[in-house]
Amino acid sequence: MKYMILSYASQRDYDGMSGGTAETPGWAPEDFAAMFGFMESFNKELAESGELVETRGLAAPVHTRRVGNKDGQAFVTDGPFAETQEVLAGYWIVECESFDRATEIAGRLQQCPAPAQAAANAYADIRPIADGAQELGF
């Protein structure tokens, strides 16, 4: 079964990684290096186990557009923000034996080094990927 593991961050997290702002302290180079080292190792282990199908990080939320529908007409707004500041930051698609195994894999992401303000809000969702309409209940 395939599962999608979705990790989340905020614009504030992206600002910190890119050097910081007046409101957000920048990450120290060693914090950034530790996070990237962890991710490289994490992805390599999943690839070697045969469980990694695909993974990608996403650009900062300020580079996002949301397309919606109002009265039958498409409209565009900047940013993905709904009622929260957290946005999808990246994803992994894994193919593994069970939901429990996918959850175990996602749980390892909590070991990723990051400054305290970023680590405090880190979480991931795990969702099974439906292979067809029947799995969606149709």
PDB file of C-alpha atoms in Angstrom:
ATOM      1  CA  MET A   1       0.000   0.000   0.000  1.00  0.00           C
ATOM      2  CA  LYS A   2       1.197   3.526  -0.726  1.00  0.00           C
ATOM      3  CA  TYR A   3       1.001   6.309   1.836  1.00  0.00           C
ATOM      4  CA  MET A   4       1.678  10.021   1.585  1.00  0.00           C
ATOM      5  CA  ILE A   5       3.517  11.606   4.490  1.00  0.00           C
ATOM      6  CA  LEU A   6       2.918  15.367   4.551  1.00  0.00           C
ATOM      7  CA  SER A   7       5.148  17.688   6.558  1.00  0.00           C
ATOM      8  CA  TYR A   8       4.139  21.214   7.491  1.00  0.00           C
ATOM      9  CA  ALA A   9       5.867  24.515   8.201  1.00  0.00           C
ATOM     10  CA  SER A  10       4.971  28.198   8.334  1.00  0.00           C
ATOM     11  CA  GLN A  11       6.239  31.180   6.385  1.00  0.00           C
ATOM     12  CA  ARG A  12       8.073  32.082   9.590  1.00  0.00           C
ATOM     13  CA  ASP A  13       9.976  28.758   9.348  1.00  0.00           C
ATOM     14  CA  TYR A  14      10.918  29.446   5.735  1.00  0.00           C
ATOM     15  CA  ASP A  15      12.006  32.983   6.700  1.00  0.00           C
ATOM     16  CA  GLY A  16      14.260  31.570   9.411  1.00  0.00           C
ATOM     17  CA  MET A  17      15.851  29.082   7.019  1.00  0.00           C
ATOM     18  CA  SER A  18      16.545  31.832   4.479  1.00  0.00           C
ATOM     19  CA  GLY A  19      18.334  34.128   6.935  1.00  0.00           C
ATOM     20  CA  GLY A  20      15.578  35.591   9.078  1.00  0.00           C
ATOM     21  CA  THR A  21      13.600  38.805   9.219  1.00  0.00           C
ATOM     22  CA  ALA A  22      13.093  41.558  11.779  1.00  0.00           C
ATOM     23  CA  GLU A  23      10.436  39.334  13.437  1.00  0.00           C
ATOM     24  CA  THR A  24      12.019  35.916  12.879  1.00  0.00           C
ATOM     25  CA  PRO A  25      15.563  34.970  13.846  1.00  0.00           C
ATOM     26  CA  GLY A  26      17.606  33.265  11.162  1.00  0.00           C
ATOM     27  CA  TRP A  27      18.760  29.689  11.530  1.00  0.00           C
ATOM     28  CA  ALA A  28      22.400  29.196  12.404  1.00  0.00           C
ATOM     29  CA  PRO A  29      24.356  27.556   9.557  1.00  0.00           C
ATOM     30  CA  GLU A  30      24.924  24.490  11.744  1.00  0.00           C
ATOM     31  CA  ASP A  31      21.137  24.150  12.335  1.00  0.00           C
ATOM     32  CA  PHE A  32      20.483  24.250   8.602  1.00  0.00           C
ATOM     33  CA  ALA A  33      23.303  21.756   7.919  1.00  0.00           C
ATOM     34  CA  ALA A  34      21.992  19.396  10.626  1.00  0.00           C
ATOM     35  CA  MET A  35      18.481  19.460   9.157  1.00  0.00           C
ATOM     36  CA  PHE A  36      19.727  18.794   5.629  1.00  0.00           C
ATOM     37  CA  GLY A  37      22.025  16.037   6.860  1.00  0.00           C
ATOM     38  CA  PHE A  38      19.114  14.377   8.634  1.00  0.00           C
ATOM     39  CA  MET A  39      16.869  14.607   5.566  1.00  0.00           C
ATOM     40  CA  GLU A  40      19.544  13.178   3.264  1.00  0.00           C
ATOM     41  CA  SER A  41      20.109  10.250   5.621  1.00  0.00           C
ATOM     42  CA  PHE A  42      16.365   9.718   6.161  1.00  0.00           C
ATOM     43  CA  ASN A  43      15.680   9.666   2.410  1.00  0.00           C
ATOM     44  CA  LYS A  44      18.655   7.406   1.692  1.00  0.00           C
ATOM     45  CA  GLU A  45      17.489   4.841   4.276  1.00  0.00           C
ATOM     46  CA  LEU A  46      13.975   4.808   2.782  1.00  0.00           C
ATOM     47  CA  ALA A  47      15.384   4.418  -0.729  1.00  0.00           C
ATOM     48  CA  GLU A  48      17.666   1.571   0.372  1.00  0.00           C
ATOM     49  CA  SER A  49      14.766  -0.229   2.087  1.00  0.00           C
ATOM     50  CA  GLY A  50      12.743   0.042  -1.136  1.00  0.00           C
ATOM     51  CA  GLU A  51       9.980   2.001   0.619  1.00  0.00           C
ATOM     52  CA  LEU A  52      10.618   5.440  -0.924  1.00  0.00           C
ATOM     53  CA  VAL A  53       8.541   6.155  -4.018  1.00  0.00           C
ATOM     54  CA  GLU A  54       9.065   9.937  -4.187  1.00  0.00           C
ATOM     55  CA  THR A  55       9.873  12.915  -1.982  1.00  0.00           C
ATOM     56  CA  ARG A  56       9.982  16.655  -2.540  1.00  0.00           C
ATOM     57  CA  GLY A  57      10.290  19.825  -0.528  1.00  0.00           C
ATOM     58  CA  LEU A  58       8.096  22.742  -1.542  1.00  0.00           C
ATOM     59  CA  ALA A  59       8.987  26.400  -2.097  1.00  0.00           C
ATOM     60  CA  ALA A  60       8.031  29.003   0.499  1.00  0.00           C
ATOM     61  CA  PRO A  61       4.332  29.866   0.886  1.00  0.00           C
ATOM     62  CA  VAL A  62       4.915  33.404  -0.413  1.00  0.00           C
ATOM     63  CA  HIS A  63       5.411  31.793  -3.839  1.00  0.00           C
ATOM     64  CA  THR A  64       1.998  30.094  -3.744  1.00  0.00           C
ATOM     65  CA  ARG A  65      -1.269  30.884  -5.471  1.00  0.00           C
ATOM     66  CA  ARG A  66      -4.628  29.440  -4.549  1.00  0.00           C
ATOM     67  CA  VAL A  67      -7.313  29.054  -7.202  1.00  0.00           C
ATOM     68  CA  GLY A  68     -10.915  28.911  -6.050  1.00  0.00           C
ATOM     69  CA  ASN A  69     -14.412  29.151  -7.485  1.00  0.00           C
ATOM     70  CA  LYS A  70     -16.929  31.875  -6.815  1.00  0.00           C
ATOM     71  CA  ASP A  71     -20.246  31.930  -8.632  1.00  0.00           C
ATOM     72  CA  GLY A  72     -18.873  29.619 -11.319  1.00  0.00           C
ATOM     73  CA  GLN A  73     -15.788  31.744 -11.976  1.00  0.00           C
ATOM     74  CA  ALA A  74     -12.218  30.891 -11.059  1.00  0.00           C
ATOM     75  CA  PHE A  75     -10.427  33.386  -8.836  1.00  0.00           C
ATOM     76  CA  VAL A  76      -6.829  33.549  -7.648  1.00  0.00           C
ATOM     77  CA  THR A  77      -5.428  34.655  -4.303  1.00  0.00           C
ATOM     78  CA  ASP A  78      -1.832  34.789  -3.138  1.00  0.00           C
ATOM     79  CA  GLY A  79      -0.733  32.181  -0.658  1.00  0.00           C
ATOM     80  CA  PRO A  80      -2.268  28.944   0.546  1.00  0.00           C
ATOM     81  CA  PHE A  81      -3.455  30.339   3.847  1.00  0.00           C
ATOM     82  CA  ALA A  82      -6.820  29.269   5.145  1.00  0.00           C
ATOM     83  CA  GLU A  83      -7.388  29.595   8.898  1.00  0.00           C
ATOM     84  CA  THR A  84      -3.887  28.525   9.858  1.00  0.00           C
ATOM     85  CA  GLN A  85      -0.352  29.718   9.238  1.00  0.00           C
ATOM     86  CA  GLU A  86       0.981  26.205   8.668  1.00  0.00           C
ATOM     87  CA  VAL A  87       1.267  25.053   5.073  1.00  0.00           C
ATOM     88  CA  LEU A  88       2.455  21.949   3.321  1.00  0.00           C
ATOM     89  CA  ALA A  89       6.259  22.079   3.278  1.00  0.00           C
ATOM     90  CA  GLY A  90       7.098  18.769   1.670  1.00  0.00           C
ATOM     91  CA  TYR A  91       6.009  15.214   1.178  1.00  0.00           C
ATOM     92  CA  TRP A  92       7.137  11.629   0.887  1.00  0.00           C
ATOM     93  CA  ILE A  93       5.306   8.880  -0.903  1.00  0.00           C
ATOM     94  CA  VAL A  94       6.236   5.549   0.604  1.00  0.00           C
ATOM     95  CA  GLU A  95       5.147   2.049  -0.251  1.00  0.00           C
ATOM     96  CA  CYS A  96       5.204  -0.174   2.786  1.00  0.00           C
ATOM     97  CA  GLU A  97       3.433  -3.053   4.452  1.00  0.00           C
ATOM     98  CA  SER A  98       1.010  -1.171   6.692  1.00  0.00           C
ATOM     99  CA  PHE A  99      -0.382   2.093   8.034  1.00  0.00           C
ATOM    100  CA  ASP A 100       1.551   1.381  11.241  1.00  0.00           C
ATOM    101  CA  ARG A 101       4.823   1.185   9.287  1.00  0.00           C
ATOM    102  CA  ALA A 102       4.028   4.460   7.478  1.00  0.00           C
ATOM    103  CA  THR A 103       3.286   6.039  10.881  1.00  0.00           C
ATOM    104  CA  GLU A 104       6.594   4.726  12.231  1.00  0.00           C
ATOM    105  CA  ILE A 105       8.427   6.277   9.269  1.00  0.00           C
ATOM    106  CA  ALA A 106       6.681   9.631   9.765  1.00  0.00           C
ATOM    107  CA  GLY A 107       7.454   9.506  13.492  1.00  0.00           C
ATOM    108  CA  ARG A 108      11.159   9.502  12.677  1.00  0.00           C
ATOM    109  CA  LEU A 109      10.755  13.006  11.239  1.00  0.00           C
ATOM    110  CA  GLN A 110      10.371  14.275  14.814  1.00  0.00           C
ATOM    111  CA  GLN A 111      14.085  13.516  15.238  1.00  0.00           C
ATOM    112  CA  CYS A 112      14.994  16.091  12.585  1.00  0.00           C
ATOM    113  CA  PRO A 113      17.215  18.755  14.135  1.00  0.00           C
ATOM    114  CA  ALA A 114      15.833  22.297  14.001  1.00  0.00           C
ATOM    115  CA  PRO A 115      15.874  25.432  16.155  1.00  0.00           C
ATOM    116  CA  ALA A 116      13.435  25.191  19.068  1.00  0.00           C
ATOM    117  CA  GLN A 117      10.894  27.617  17.568  1.00  0.00           C
ATOM    118  CA  ALA A 118      10.626  25.468  14.403  1.00  0.00           C
ATOM    119  CA  ALA A 119      10.725  22.084  16.138  1.00  0.00           C
ATOM    120  CA  ALA A 120       7.946  23.058  18.554  1.00  0.00           C
ATOM    121  CA  ASN A 121       5.398  23.225  15.736  1.00  0.00           C
ATOM    122  CA  ALA A 122       6.616  20.355  13.564  1.00  0.00           C
ATOM    123  CA  TYR A 123       4.138  17.651  12.622  1.00  0.00           C
ATOM    124  CA  ALA A 124       3.303  15.332   9.754  1.00  0.00           C
ATOM    125  CA  ASP A 125       0.132  13.730   8.437  1.00  0.00           C
ATOM    126  CA  ILE A 126      -0.005  10.215   7.019  1.00  0.00           C
ATOM    127  CA  ARG A 127      -2.678   9.448   4.427  1.00  0.00           C
ATOM    128  CA  PRO A 128      -3.264   6.276   2.449  1.00  0.00           C
ATOM    129  CA  ILE A 129      -3.210   6.834  -1.315  1.00  0.00           C
ATOM    130  CA  ALA A 130      -6.309   5.500  -3.022  1.00  0.00           C
ATOM    131  CA  ASP A 131      -5.662   3.471  -6.155  1.00  0.00           C
ATOM    132  CA  GLY A 132      -9.128   4.004  -7.550  1.00  0.00           C
ATOM    133  CA  ALA A 133     -12.710   5.123  -7.079  1.00  0.00           C
ATOM    134  CA  GLN A 134     -13.602   1.991  -5.106  1.00  0.00           C
ATOM    135  CA  GLU A 135     -11.095   2.880  -2.386  1.00  0.00           C
ATOM    136  CA  LEU A 136     -12.647   6.344  -2.196  1.00  0.00           C
ATOM    137  CA  GLY A 137     -16.037   4.802  -1.445  1.00  0.00           C
ATOM    138  CA  PHE A 138     -17.565   5.206  -4.911  1.00  0.00           C
TER     139      PHE A 138
END
